[in-house]
Amino acid sequence: MPVAPVPQRVAVVTGGSSGIGAAIARRLAPAGWHCVLLARGEERLRAVADEIGGEYELCDVSDRGSVERAAETVFARHPRIGLLVCSAGIPGRRSFLRADPEVIEQVVETNYLGSVWAVRAFLPGLEAGAPSHVVTIVSVAGLVAFPPSGPYSAAKHAQLAFSRAITAELRPRDIHVHTVSPGFVETEGFPQAGFLEMPVLGRLVARPDKIARHVERVVDRNRRETVVPAWYRIAPLAQALVPGLVHRAVSRARYRRARSDAL
Ligand SMILES: NC(=O)c1ccc[n+]([C@@H]2O[C@H](COP(=O)([O-])OP(=O)(O)OC[C@H]3O[C@@H](n4cnc5c(N)ncnc54)[C@H](OP(=O)(O)O)[C@@H]3O)[C@@H](O)[C@H]2O)c1
């Protein structure tokens, strides 16, 4: 008797063309997920989609209309979505004092609102595919704040607050939200060369596939909020309990750096 093929579950990965998002897609595909990758640049999208036997849609997550159009196109082919990964993001290491206002807007619109528009637009598919999952890739910068990454850190704090709030809000709809905050990860958009040059600090830098393995585990085990590596949890505790000490340490380090830069 012919056996009907088991339908593949569909995962949508924003930022799936590079770094952490691409590593997650590469891990999901062999585990039986059919991945639809979203990003702005077609060349990298097509390369990853071809490699994993997935699909892609051009989409700018900072533009609500673009995300809504991408979701409609995806729903026409896949009305049920089992997993949405929000990994699209851009760096913002320039100080608030030096960054162009347009760059600050782009950092907030991509890193924070990008997740809001993606969850909002893909909600009907996630409900149709329930029990389903949302993974938000936040950052340790969403747990602690120090210069020069003020606008990036603020956007990640906002993304974290959004992710925490929807965890409770979407639970009754059988949609499970997993907030993942990585530390330093070596990727094209976030080259951690400064750290990698220093052998001791280089150990702080993870590879994207480590985050992808972690994401697979948190979805399997239904973990709500995690930090990779876990010991980074100390940082927000220190900032909350002894803020004066942390500010003094950061200011001293910056003063020393400014002095050595001037030499
Ligand atoms: N690497 C780290 O150290 C680190 C640490 C903690 C958290 N994170 C977070 O991890 C996420 C992924 O970063 P990554 O390190 O993997 O960087 P990456 O290698 O530069 O990848 C970023 C991805 O996001 C896409 N993207 C950027 N802006 C977009 C937009 N407006 N609309 C749609 N897609 C957009 C990029 O493709 P296009 O440019 O073609 O659109 C690319 O696919 C980000 O949210 C970042 O904040 C990174």
PDB file of C-alpha atoms and ligand atoms in Angstrom:
ATOM      1  CA  MET A   1       0.000   0.000   0.000  1.00  0.00           C
ATOM      2  CA  PRO A   2       1.522   3.412  -0.946  1.00  0.00           C
ATOM      3  CA  VAL A   3       2.392   5.499   2.099  1.00  0.00           C
ATOM      4  CA  ALA A   4       1.378   9.182   1.887  1.00  0.00           C
ATOM      5  CA  PRO A   5       4.440  11.454   2.275  1.00  0.00           C
ATOM      6  CA  VAL A   6       4.645  13.249   5.633  1.00  0.00           C
ATOM      7  CA  PRO A   7       4.262  17.001   4.905  1.00  0.00           C
ATOM      8  CA  GLN A   8       7.380  18.964   5.850  1.00  0.00           C
ATOM      9  CA  ARG A   9       6.964  21.658   8.467  1.00  0.00           C
ATOM     10  CA  VAL A  10       7.709  25.166   7.206  1.00  0.00           C
ATOM     11  CA  ALA A  11      10.159  27.535   8.915  1.00  0.00           C
ATOM     12  CA  VAL A  12      10.524  31.209   7.962  1.00  0.00           C
ATOM     13  CA  VAL A  13      13.942  32.680   8.821  1.00  0.00           C
ATOM     14  CA  THR A  14      14.471  36.441   8.602  1.00  0.00           C
ATOM     15  CA  GLY A  15      18.137  37.266   8.031  1.00  0.00           C
ATOM     16  CA  GLY A  16      18.499  33.726   6.693  1.00  0.00           C
ATOM     17  CA  SER A  17      21.103  34.684   4.081  1.00  0.00           C
ATOM     18  CA  SER A  18      24.034  35.184   6.458  1.00  0.00           C
ATOM     19  CA  GLY A  19      25.579  34.579   9.869  1.00  0.00           C
ATOM     20  CA  ILE A  20      23.315  33.251  12.624  1.00  0.00           C
ATOM     21  CA  GLY A  21      20.147  33.090  10.464  1.00  0.00           C
ATOM     22  CA  ALA A  22      21.927  31.094   7.723  1.00  0.00           C
ATOM     23  CA  ALA A  23      23.463  28.743  10.314  1.00  0.00           C
ATOM     24  CA  ILE A  24      19.996  28.131  11.810  1.00  0.00           C
ATOM     25  CA  ALA A  25      18.536  27.404   8.350  1.00  0.00           C
ATOM     26  CA  ARG A  26      21.432  24.991   7.616  1.00  0.00           C
ATOM     27  CA  ARG A  27      20.622  23.143  10.848  1.00  0.00           C
ATOM     28  CA  LEU A  28      16.826  23.130  10.360  1.00  0.00           C
ATOM     29  CA  ALA A  29      16.846  21.751   6.800  1.00  0.00           C
ATOM     30  CA  PRO A  30      18.444  18.343   7.554  1.00  0.00           C
ATOM     31  CA  ALA A  31      16.131  18.081  10.597  1.00  0.00           C
ATOM     32  CA  GLY A  32      13.159  18.048   8.198  1.00  0.00           C
ATOM     33  CA  TRP A  33      12.145  21.713   8.060  1.00  0.00           C
ATOM     34  CA  HIS A  34      11.403  23.369   4.732  1.00  0.00           C
ATOM     35  CA  CYS A  35      12.957  26.828   5.100  1.00  0.00           C
ATOM     36  CA  VAL A  36      11.815  30.116   3.548  1.00  0.00           C
ATOM     37  CA  LEU A  37      14.586  32.681   3.941  1.00  0.00           C
ATOM     38  CA  LEU A  38      13.943  36.439   4.042  1.00  0.00           C
ATOM     39  CA  ALA A  39      16.496  39.238   3.551  1.00  0.00           C
ATOM     40  CA  ARG A  40      17.210  42.156   1.191  1.00  0.00           C
ATOM     41  CA  GLY A  41      20.146  40.880  -0.887  1.00  0.00           C
ATOM     42  CA  GLU A  42      19.138  38.283  -3.490  1.00  0.00           C
ATOM     43  CA  GLU A  43      22.552  36.761  -4.267  1.00  0.00           C
ATOM     44  CA  ARG A  44      23.300  35.527  -0.737  1.00  0.00           C
ATOM     45  CA  LEU A  45      19.659  34.466  -0.234  1.00  0.00           C
ATOM     46  CA  ARG A  46      19.662  32.341  -3.391  1.00  0.00           C
ATOM     47  CA  ALA A  47      23.003  30.730  -2.489  1.00  0.00           C
ATOM     48  CA  VAL A  48      21.807  29.576   0.973  1.00  0.00           C
ATOM     49  CA  ALA A  49      18.326  28.559  -0.299  1.00  0.00           C
ATOM     50  CA  ASP A  50      19.898  26.460  -3.113  1.00  0.00           C
ATOM     51  CA  GLU A  51      22.332  24.858  -0.678  1.00  0.00           C
ATOM     52  CA  ILE A  52      19.589  23.702   1.731  1.00  0.00           C
ATOM     53  CA  GLY A  53      16.811  23.033  -0.806  1.00  0.00           C
ATOM     54  CA  GLY A  54      14.730  25.921   0.538  1.00  0.00           C
ATOM     55  CA  GLU A  55      13.054  29.039  -0.841  1.00  0.00           C
ATOM     56  CA  TYR A  56      13.557  32.742  -0.388  1.00  0.00           C
ATOM     57  CA  GLU A  57      11.665  36.029  -0.569  1.00  0.00           C
ATOM     58  CA  LEU A  58      13.176  39.486  -0.841  1.00  0.00           C
ATOM     59  CA  CYS A  59      12.051  41.470   2.185  1.00  0.00           C
ATOM     60  CA  ASP A  60      13.155  44.506   4.165  1.00  0.00           C
ATOM     61  CA  VAL A  61      12.045  43.844   7.756  1.00  0.00           C
ATOM     62  CA  SER A  62      12.333  47.535   8.633  1.00  0.00           C
ATOM     63  CA  ASP A  63       9.531  48.261   6.132  1.00  0.00           C
ATOM     64  CA  ARG A  64       6.142  46.995   7.414  1.00  0.00           C
ATOM     65  CA  GLY A  65       4.633  46.901   3.903  1.00  0.00           C
ATOM     66  CA  SER A  66       7.532  44.817   2.594  1.00  0.00           C
ATOM     67  CA  VAL A  67       7.094  42.266   5.433  1.00  0.00           C
ATOM     68  CA  GLU A  68       3.315  42.079   4.877  1.00  0.00           C
ATOM     69  CA  ARG A  69       3.815  41.491   1.132  1.00  0.00           C
ATOM     70  CA  ALA A  70       6.401  38.769   1.803  1.00  0.00           C
ATOM     71  CA  ALA A  71       4.058  37.047   4.298  1.00  0.00           C
ATOM     72  CA  GLU A  72       1.174  37.075   1.771  1.00  0.00           C
ATOM     73  CA  THR A  73       3.411  35.538  -0.905  1.00  0.00           C
ATOM     74  CA  VAL A  74       4.643  32.860   1.524  1.00  0.00           C
ATOM     75  CA  PHE A  75       1.084  32.056   2.748  1.00  0.00           C
ATOM     76  CA  ALA A  76      -0.035  31.481  -0.873  1.00  0.00           C
ATOM     77  CA  ARG A  77       2.423  28.549  -0.994  1.00  0.00           C
ATOM     78  CA  HIS A  78       2.522  27.630   2.716  1.00  0.00           C
ATOM     79  CA  PRO A  79      -0.571  28.592   4.734  1.00  0.00           C
ATOM     80  CA  ARG A  80       0.772  26.836   7.869  1.00  0.00           C
ATOM     81  CA  ILE A  81       4.019  28.018   9.446  1.00  0.00           C
ATOM     82  CA  GLY A  82       5.617  25.898  12.173  1.00  0.00           C
ATOM     83  CA  LEU A  83       8.501  28.195  13.083  1.00  0.00           C
ATOM     84  CA  LEU A  84       9.440  31.857  12.611  1.00  0.00           C
ATOM     85  CA  VAL A  85      13.038  32.843  13.393  1.00  0.00           C
ATOM     86  CA  CYS A  86      13.650  36.606  13.681  1.00  0.00           C
ATOM     87  CA  SER A  87      17.374  36.963  13.061  1.00  0.00           C
ATOM     88  CA  ALA A  88      17.567  39.934  10.649  1.00  0.00           C
ATOM     89  CA  GLY A  89      19.685  42.641  12.216  1.00  0.00           C
ATOM     90  CA  ILE A  90      22.364  45.243  11.587  1.00  0.00           C
ATOM     91  CA  PRO A  91      25.226  46.396  13.796  1.00  0.00           C
ATOM     92  CA  GLY A  92      25.355  49.858  15.340  1.00  0.00           C
ATOM     93  CA  ARG A  93      28.698  50.294  17.026  1.00  0.00           C
ATOM     94  CA  ARG A  94      28.950  53.995  16.254  1.00  0.00           C
ATOM     95  CA  SER A  95      28.411  56.204  19.253  1.00  0.00           C
ATOM     96  CA  PHE A  96      25.144  58.095  19.579  1.00  0.00           C
ATOM     97  CA  LEU A  97      27.322  61.258  19.464  1.00  0.00           C
ATOM     98  CA  ARG A  98      28.808  60.435  16.048  1.00  0.00           C
ATOM     99  CA  ALA A  99      26.198  58.315  14.225  1.00  0.00           C
ATOM    100  CA  ASP A 100      24.020  59.908  11.530  1.00  0.00           C
ATOM    101  CA  PRO A 101      20.367  60.188  12.650  1.00  0.00           C
ATOM    102  CA  GLU A 102      19.362  58.037   9.641  1.00  0.00           C
ATOM    103  CA  VAL A 103      21.666  55.253  10.857  1.00  0.00           C
ATOM    104  CA  ILE A 104      20.129  55.410  14.348  1.00  0.00           C
ATOM    105  CA  GLU A 105      16.644  55.153  12.792  1.00  0.00           C
ATOM    106  CA  GLN A 106      17.713  52.193  10.660  1.00  0.00           C
ATOM    107  CA  VAL A 107      19.209  50.403  13.687  1.00  0.00           C
ATOM    108  CA  VAL A 108      15.939  50.751  15.650  1.00  0.00           C
ATOM    109  CA  GLU A 109      13.681  49.987  12.674  1.00  0.00           C
ATOM    110  CA  THR A 110      15.602  46.828  11.744  1.00  0.00           C
ATOM    111  CA  ASN A 111      16.660  45.384  15.099  1.00  0.00           C
ATOM    112  CA  TYR A 112      13.496  46.157  17.060  1.00  0.00           C
ATOM    113  CA  LEU A 113      10.586  46.888  14.707  1.00  0.00           C
ATOM    114  CA  GLY A 114      11.787  44.228  12.249  1.00  0.00           C
ATOM    115  CA  SER A 115      10.801  41.541  14.788  1.00  0.00           C
ATOM    116  CA  VAL A 116       7.478  43.244  15.534  1.00  0.00           C
ATOM    117  CA  TRP A 117       6.499  43.428  11.838  1.00  0.00           C
ATOM    118  CA  ALA A 118       7.618  39.847  11.176  1.00  0.00           C
ATOM    119  CA  VAL A 119       5.666  38.329  14.103  1.00  0.00           C
ATOM    120  CA  ARG A 120       2.633  40.473  13.255  1.00  0.00           C
ATOM    121  CA  ALA A 121       2.618  39.581   9.543  1.00  0.00           C
ATOM    122  CA  PHE A 122       3.280  35.828  10.034  1.00  0.00           C
ATOM    123  CA  LEU A 123       0.816  35.429  12.930  1.00  0.00           C
ATOM    124  CA  PRO A 124      -2.033  33.970  10.789  1.00  0.00           C
ATOM    125  CA  GLY A 125       0.365  31.306   9.450  1.00  0.00           C
ATOM    126  CA  LEU A 126       1.715  30.534  12.931  1.00  0.00           C
ATOM    127  CA  GLU A 127      -1.845  30.170  14.250  1.00  0.00           C
ATOM    128  CA  ALA A 128      -2.754  27.883  11.338  1.00  0.00           C
ATOM    129  CA  GLY A 129       0.395  25.832  12.020  1.00  0.00           C
ATOM    130  CA  ALA A 130      -0.014  25.661  15.831  1.00  0.00           C
ATOM    131  CA  PRO A 131       1.525  24.282  17.918  1.00  0.00           C
ATOM    132  CA  SER A 132       4.194  26.536  16.454  1.00  0.00           C
ATOM    133  CA  HIS A 133       7.277  28.464  17.537  1.00  0.00           C
ATOM    134  CA  VAL A 134       8.840  31.929  17.298  1.00  0.00           C
ATOM    135  CA  VAL A 135      12.555  32.415  18.001  1.00  0.00           C
ATOM    136  CA  THR A 136      13.813  35.962  18.478  1.00  0.00           C
ATOM    137  CA  ILE A 137      17.565  36.484  18.214  1.00  0.00           C
ATOM    138  CA  VAL A 138      18.165  39.338  20.645  1.00  0.00           C
ATOM    139  CA  SER A 139      21.652  39.948  22.158  1.00  0.00           C
ATOM    140  CA  VAL A 140      23.502  40.346  25.425  1.00  0.00           C
ATOM    141  CA  ALA A 141      23.418  44.029  24.340  1.00  0.00           C
ATOM    142  CA  GLY A 142      19.676  43.795  25.079  1.00  0.00           C
ATOM    143  CA  LEU A 143      20.457  42.902  28.703  1.00  0.00           C
ATOM    144  CA  VAL A 144      23.193  45.430  29.485  1.00  0.00           C
ATOM    145  CA  ALA A 145      24.009  48.851  28.040  1.00  0.00           C
ATOM    146  CA  PHE A 146      27.270  50.704  27.658  1.00  0.00           C
ATOM    147  CA  PRO A 147      28.847  52.974  25.049  1.00  0.00           C
ATOM    148  CA  PRO A 148      29.467  53.178  22.156  1.00  0.00           C
ATOM    149  CA  SER A 149      26.550  50.895  21.205  1.00  0.00           C
ATOM    150  CA  GLY A 150      23.764  53.018  22.769  1.00  0.00           C
ATOM    151  CA  PRO A 151      21.230  53.001  19.893  1.00  0.00           C
ATOM    152  CA  TYR A 152      21.890  49.306  19.050  1.00  0.00           C
ATOM    153  CA  SER A 153      21.637  48.336  22.704  1.00  0.00           C
ATOM    154  CA  ALA A 154      18.410  50.340  23.122  1.00  0.00           C
ATOM    155  CA  ALA A 155      16.902  48.627  20.058  1.00  0.00           C
ATOM    156  CA  LYS A 156      17.877  45.212  21.478  1.00  0.00           C
ATOM    157  CA  HIS A 157      16.416  46.123  24.907  1.00  0.00           C
ATOM    158  CA  ALA A 158      13.163  46.991  23.101  1.00  0.00           C
ATOM    159  CA  GLN A 159      13.267  43.738  21.106  1.00  0.00           C
ATOM    160  CA  LEU A 160      13.802  41.791  24.353  1.00  0.00           C
ATOM    161  CA  ALA A 161      10.841  43.514  26.048  1.00  0.00           C
ATOM    162  CA  PHE A 162       8.647  42.776  23.012  1.00  0.00           C
ATOM    163  CA  SER A 163       9.749  39.147  22.947  1.00  0.00           C
ATOM    164  CA  ARG A 164       9.074  38.695  26.684  1.00  0.00           C
ATOM    165  CA  ALA A 165       5.626  40.291  26.378  1.00  0.00           C
ATOM    166  CA  ILE A 166       4.504  38.150  23.429  1.00  0.00           C
ATOM    167  CA  THR A 167       5.710  34.974  25.176  1.00  0.00           C
ATOM    168  CA  ALA A 168       2.710  35.249  27.532  1.00  0.00           C
ATOM    169  CA  GLU A 169       0.393  36.794  24.948  1.00  0.00           C
ATOM    170  CA  LEU A 170       0.819  34.088  22.288  1.00  0.00           C
ATOM    171  CA  ARG A 171       0.869  31.090  24.679  1.00  0.00           C
ATOM    172  CA  PRO A 172      -2.972  30.706  24.672  1.00  0.00           C
ATOM    173  CA  ARG A 173      -2.787  30.482  20.855  1.00  0.00           C
ATOM    174  CA  ASP A 174      -0.341  27.540  21.198  1.00  0.00           C
ATOM    175  CA  ILE A 175       2.506  29.653  19.788  1.00  0.00           C
ATOM    176  CA  HIS A 176       5.690  29.223  21.848  1.00  0.00           C
ATOM    177  CA  VAL A 177       8.161  32.107  21.919  1.00  0.00           C
ATOM    178  CA  HIS A 178      11.864  31.486  22.610  1.00  0.00           C
ATOM    179  CA  THR A 179      14.094  34.490  23.303  1.00  0.00           C
ATOM    180  CA  VAL A 180      17.764  33.797  22.573  1.00  0.00           C
ATOM    181  CA  SER A 181      20.454  36.321  23.522  1.00  0.00           C
ATOM    182  CA  PRO A 182      23.901  35.496  22.114  1.00  0.00           C
ATOM    183  CA  GLY A 183      27.149  37.138  23.193  1.00  0.00           C
ATOM    184  CA  PHE A 184      29.836  37.822  20.578  1.00  0.00           C
ATOM    185  CA  VAL A 185      29.477  35.763  17.388  1.00  0.00           C
ATOM    186  CA  GLU A 186      31.817  36.017  14.395  1.00  0.00           C
ATOM    187  CA  THR A 187      29.673  36.854  11.337  1.00  0.00           C
ATOM    188  CA  GLU A 188      29.927  38.968   8.196  1.00  0.00           C
ATOM    189  CA  GLY A 189      27.836  41.794   9.656  1.00  0.00           C
ATOM    190  CA  PHE A 190      29.416  41.638  13.104  1.00  0.00           C
ATOM    191  CA  PRO A 191      33.135  40.903  12.586  1.00  0.00           C
ATOM    192  CA  GLN A 192      34.602  40.542  16.066  1.00  0.00           C
ATOM    193  CA  ALA A 193      38.166  41.075  14.789  1.00  0.00           C
ATOM    194  CA  GLY A 194      39.152  43.289  17.742  1.00  0.00           C
ATOM    195  CA  PHE A 195      38.462  40.419  20.124  1.00  0.00           C
ATOM    196  CA  LEU A 196      39.896  37.729  17.904  1.00  0.00           C
ATOM    197  CA  GLU A 197      43.252  39.564  17.844  1.00  0.00           C
ATOM    198  CA  MET A 198      43.520  39.045  21.623  1.00  0.00           C
ATOM    199  CA  PRO A 199      43.933  35.305  22.374  1.00  0.00           C
ATOM    200  CA  VAL A 200      42.167  35.456  25.769  1.00  0.00           C
ATOM    201  CA  LEU A 201      39.215  37.568  24.618  1.00  0.00           C
ATOM    202  CA  GLY A 202      39.012  35.615  21.349  1.00  0.00           C
ATOM    203  CA  ARG A 203      37.578  32.755  23.380  1.00  0.00           C
ATOM    204  CA  LEU A 204      34.527  34.918  24.056  1.00  0.00           C
ATOM    205  CA  VAL A 205      33.639  34.813  20.355  1.00  0.00           C
ATOM    206  CA  ALA A 206      31.359  31.969  19.247  1.00  0.00           C
ATOM    207  CA  ARG A 207      30.707  30.593  15.781  1.00  0.00           C
ATOM    208  CA  PRO A 208      27.203  30.933  14.273  1.00  0.00           C
ATOM    209  CA  ASP A 209      26.659  27.142  14.246  1.00  0.00           C
ATOM    210  CA  LYS A 210      26.957  27.119  18.060  1.00  0.00           C
ATOM    211  CA  ILE A 211      23.973  29.514  18.236  1.00  0.00           C
ATOM    212  CA  ALA A 212      22.113  27.370  15.668  1.00  0.00           C
ATOM    213  CA  ARG A 213      22.611  24.234  17.809  1.00  0.00           C
ATOM    214  CA  HIS A 214      21.379  26.175  20.824  1.00  0.00           C
ATOM    215  CA  VAL A 215      18.259  27.354  18.941  1.00  0.00           C
ATOM    216  CA  GLU A 216      17.433  23.775  17.920  1.00  0.00           C
ATOM    217  CA  ARG A 217      17.723  22.705  21.593  1.00  0.00           C
ATOM    218  CA  VAL A 218      15.567  25.531  23.002  1.00  0.00           C
ATOM    219  CA  VAL A 219      12.780  24.775  20.508  1.00  0.00           C
ATOM    220  CA  ASP A 220      12.956  21.018  21.272  1.00  0.00           C
ATOM    221  CA  ARG A 221      12.971  21.598  25.041  1.00  0.00           C
ATOM    222  CA  ASN A 222      10.561  24.545  24.933  1.00  0.00           C
ATOM    223  CA  ARG A 223      12.924  26.910  26.813  1.00  0.00           C
ATOM    224  CA  ARG A 224      11.568  30.454  26.989  1.00  0.00           C
ATOM    225  CA  GLU A 225      14.539  32.728  27.542  1.00  0.00           C
ATOM    226  CA  THR A 226      18.208  31.824  27.232  1.00  0.00           C
ATOM    227  CA  VAL A 227      21.613  33.485  26.957  1.00  0.00           C
ATOM    228  CA  VAL A 228      24.557  31.904  25.053  1.00  0.00           C
ATOM    229  CA  PRO A 229      26.926  31.296  26.735  1.00  0.00           C
ATOM    230  CA  ALA A 230      24.829  31.126  29.927  1.00  0.00           C
ATOM    231  CA  TRP A 231      27.401  32.871  32.166  1.00  0.00           C
ATOM    232  CA  TYR A 232      26.679  36.196  30.374  1.00  0.00           C
ATOM    233  CA  ARG A 233      23.620  36.319  32.676  1.00  0.00           C
ATOM    234  CA  ILE A 234      25.974  37.781  35.299  1.00  0.00           C
ATOM    235  CA  ALA A 235      26.293  41.015  33.253  1.00  0.00           C
ATOM    236  CA  PRO A 236      22.693  42.283  33.642  1.00  0.00           C
ATOM    237  CA  LEU A 237      22.722  41.219  37.304  1.00  0.00           C
ATOM    238  CA  ALA A 238      25.856  43.300  37.902  1.00  0.00           C
ATOM    239  CA  GLN A 239      24.368  46.287  36.068  1.00  0.00           C
ATOM    240  CA  ALA A 240      21.145  46.041  38.108  1.00  0.00           C
ATOM    241  CA  LEU A 241      22.795  45.428  41.522  1.00  0.00           C
ATOM    242  CA  VAL A 242      25.935  47.608  41.335  1.00  0.00           C
ATOM    243  CA  PRO A 243      25.305  50.114  38.506  1.00  0.00           C
ATOM    244  CA  GLY A 244      27.832  52.629  39.886  1.00  0.00           C
ATOM    245  CA  LEU A 245      30.619  50.047  39.843  1.00  0.00           C
ATOM    246  CA  VAL A 246      29.803  48.981  36.272  1.00  0.00           C
ATOM    247  CA  HIS A 247      29.650  52.600  35.042  1.00  0.00           C
ATOM    248  CA  ARG A 248      33.007  53.379  36.704  1.00  0.00           C
ATOM    249  CA  ALA A 249      34.619  50.269  35.156  1.00  0.00           C
ATOM    250  CA  VAL A 250      33.261  51.098  31.663  1.00  0.00           C
ATOM    251  CA  SER A 251      34.273  54.775  31.936  1.00  0.00           C
ATOM    252  CA  ARG A 252      37.795  53.826  33.107  1.00  0.00           C
ATOM    253  CA  ALA A 253      38.210  51.332  30.235  1.00  0.00           C
ATOM    254  CA  ARG A 254      37.012  53.952  27.724  1.00  0.00           C
ATOM    255  CA  TYR A 255      39.296  56.612  29.213  1.00  0.00           C
ATOM    256  CA  ARG A 256      42.271  54.221  28.942  1.00  0.00           C
ATOM    257  CA  ARG A 257      41.325  53.365  25.335  1.00  0.00           C
ATOM    258  CA  ALA A 258      40.940  57.059  24.408  1.00  0.00           C
ATOM    259  CA  ARG A 259      44.366  57.791  25.953  1.00  0.00           C
ATOM    260  CA  SER A 260      46.076  54.919  24.121  1.00  0.00           C
ATOM    261  CA  ASP A 261      44.331  55.945  20.847  1.00  0.00           C
ATOM    262  CA  ALA A 262      45.751  59.451  21.318  1.00  0.00           C
ATOM    263  CA  LEU A 263      49.306  58.131  21.767  1.00  0.00           C
TER     264      LEU A 263
HETATM  265  N1  LIG B   1      27.162  38.490  15.576  1.00  0.00           N
HETATM  266  C1  LIG B   1      27.035  38.863  16.842  1.00  0.00           C
HETATM  267  O1  LIG B   1      28.028  39.105  17.573  1.00  0.00           O
HETATM  268  C2  LIG B   1      25.664  38.958  17.442  1.00  0.00           C
HETATM  269  C3  LIG B   1      25.542  38.902  18.835  1.00  0.00           C
HETATM  270  C4  LIG B   1      24.280  38.988  19.412  1.00  0.00           C
HETATM  271  C5  LIG B   1      23.167  39.126  18.605  1.00  0.00           C
HETATM  272  N2  LIG B   1      23.313  39.203  17.251  1.00  0.00           N
HETATM  273  C6  LIG B   1      22.089  39.361  16.448  1.00  0.00           C
HETATM  274  O2  LIG B   1      21.989  38.267  15.579  1.00  0.00           O
HETATM  275  C7  LIG B   1      21.227  38.640  14.435  1.00  0.00           C
HETATM  276  C8  LIG B   1      21.948  38.166  13.184  1.00  0.00           C
HETATM  277  O3  LIG B   1      23.181  38.851  13.063  1.00  0.00           O
HETATM  278  P1  LIG B   1      24.441  38.161  12.367  1.00  0.00           P
HETATM  279  O4  LIG B   1      25.575  38.295  13.295  1.00  0.00           O
HETATM  280  O5  LIG B   1      24.082  36.836  11.835  1.00  0.00           O
HETATM  281  O6  LIG B   1      24.704  39.222  11.183  1.00  0.00           O
HETATM  282  P2  LIG B   1      24.869  39.037   9.599  1.00  0.00           P
HETATM  283  O7  LIG B   1      25.774  37.912   9.291  1.00  0.00           O
HETATM  284  O8  LIG B   1      25.193  40.384   9.083  1.00  0.00           O
HETATM  285  O9  LIG B   1      23.374  38.648   9.135  1.00  0.00           O
HETATM  286  C9  LIG B   1      22.353  39.596   9.166  1.00  0.00           C
HETATM  287  C10 LIG B   1      21.226  39.103   8.287  1.00  0.00           C
HETATM  288  O10 LIG B   1      20.124  40.020   8.408  1.00  0.00           O
HETATM  289  C11 LIG B   1      19.740  40.463   7.087  1.00  0.00           C
HETATM  290  N3  LIG B   1      19.214  41.821   7.203  1.00  0.00           N
HETATM  291  C12 LIG B   1      19.832  42.931   7.653  1.00  0.00           C
HETATM  292  N4  LIG B   1      19.003  43.984   7.582  1.00  0.00           N
HETATM  293  C13 LIG B   1      17.830  43.522   7.075  1.00  0.00           C
HETATM  294  C14 LIG B   1      16.588  44.121   6.753  1.00  0.00           C
HETATM  295  N5  LIG B   1      16.371  45.437   6.927  1.00  0.00           N
HETATM  296  N6  LIG B   1      15.604  43.342   6.253  1.00  0.00           N
HETATM  297  C15 LIG B   1      15.803  42.010   6.065  1.00  0.00           C
HETATM  298  N7  LIG B   1      16.950  41.392   6.352  1.00  0.00           N
HETATM  299  C16 LIG B   1      17.958  42.142   6.843  1.00  0.00           C
HETATM  300  C17 LIG B   1      21.026  40.363   6.261  1.00  0.00           C
HETATM  301  O11 LIG B   1      20.771  40.259   4.857  1.00  0.00           O
HETATM  302  P3  LIG B   1      20.633  41.557   3.912  1.00  0.00           P
HETATM  303  O12 LIG B   1      21.669  42.544   4.380  1.00  0.00           O
HETATM  304  O13 LIG B   1      20.839  41.046   2.537  1.00  0.00           O
HETATM  305  O14 LIG B   1      19.244  42.082   4.101  1.00  0.00           O
HETATM  306  C18 LIG B   1      21.571  39.050   6.801  1.00  0.00           C
HETATM  307  O15 LIG B   1      20.899  37.960   6.214  1.00  0.00           O
HETATM  308  C19 LIG B   1      21.048  40.156  14.526  1.00  0.00           C
HETATM  309  O16 LIG B   1      19.761  40.442  14.998  1.00  0.00           O
HETATM  310  C20 LIG B   1      22.094  40.575  15.551  1.00  0.00           C
HETATM  311  O17 LIG B   1      21.701  41.740  16.238  1.00  0.00           O
HETATM  312  C21 LIG B   1      24.530  39.107  16.642  1.00  0.00           C
END
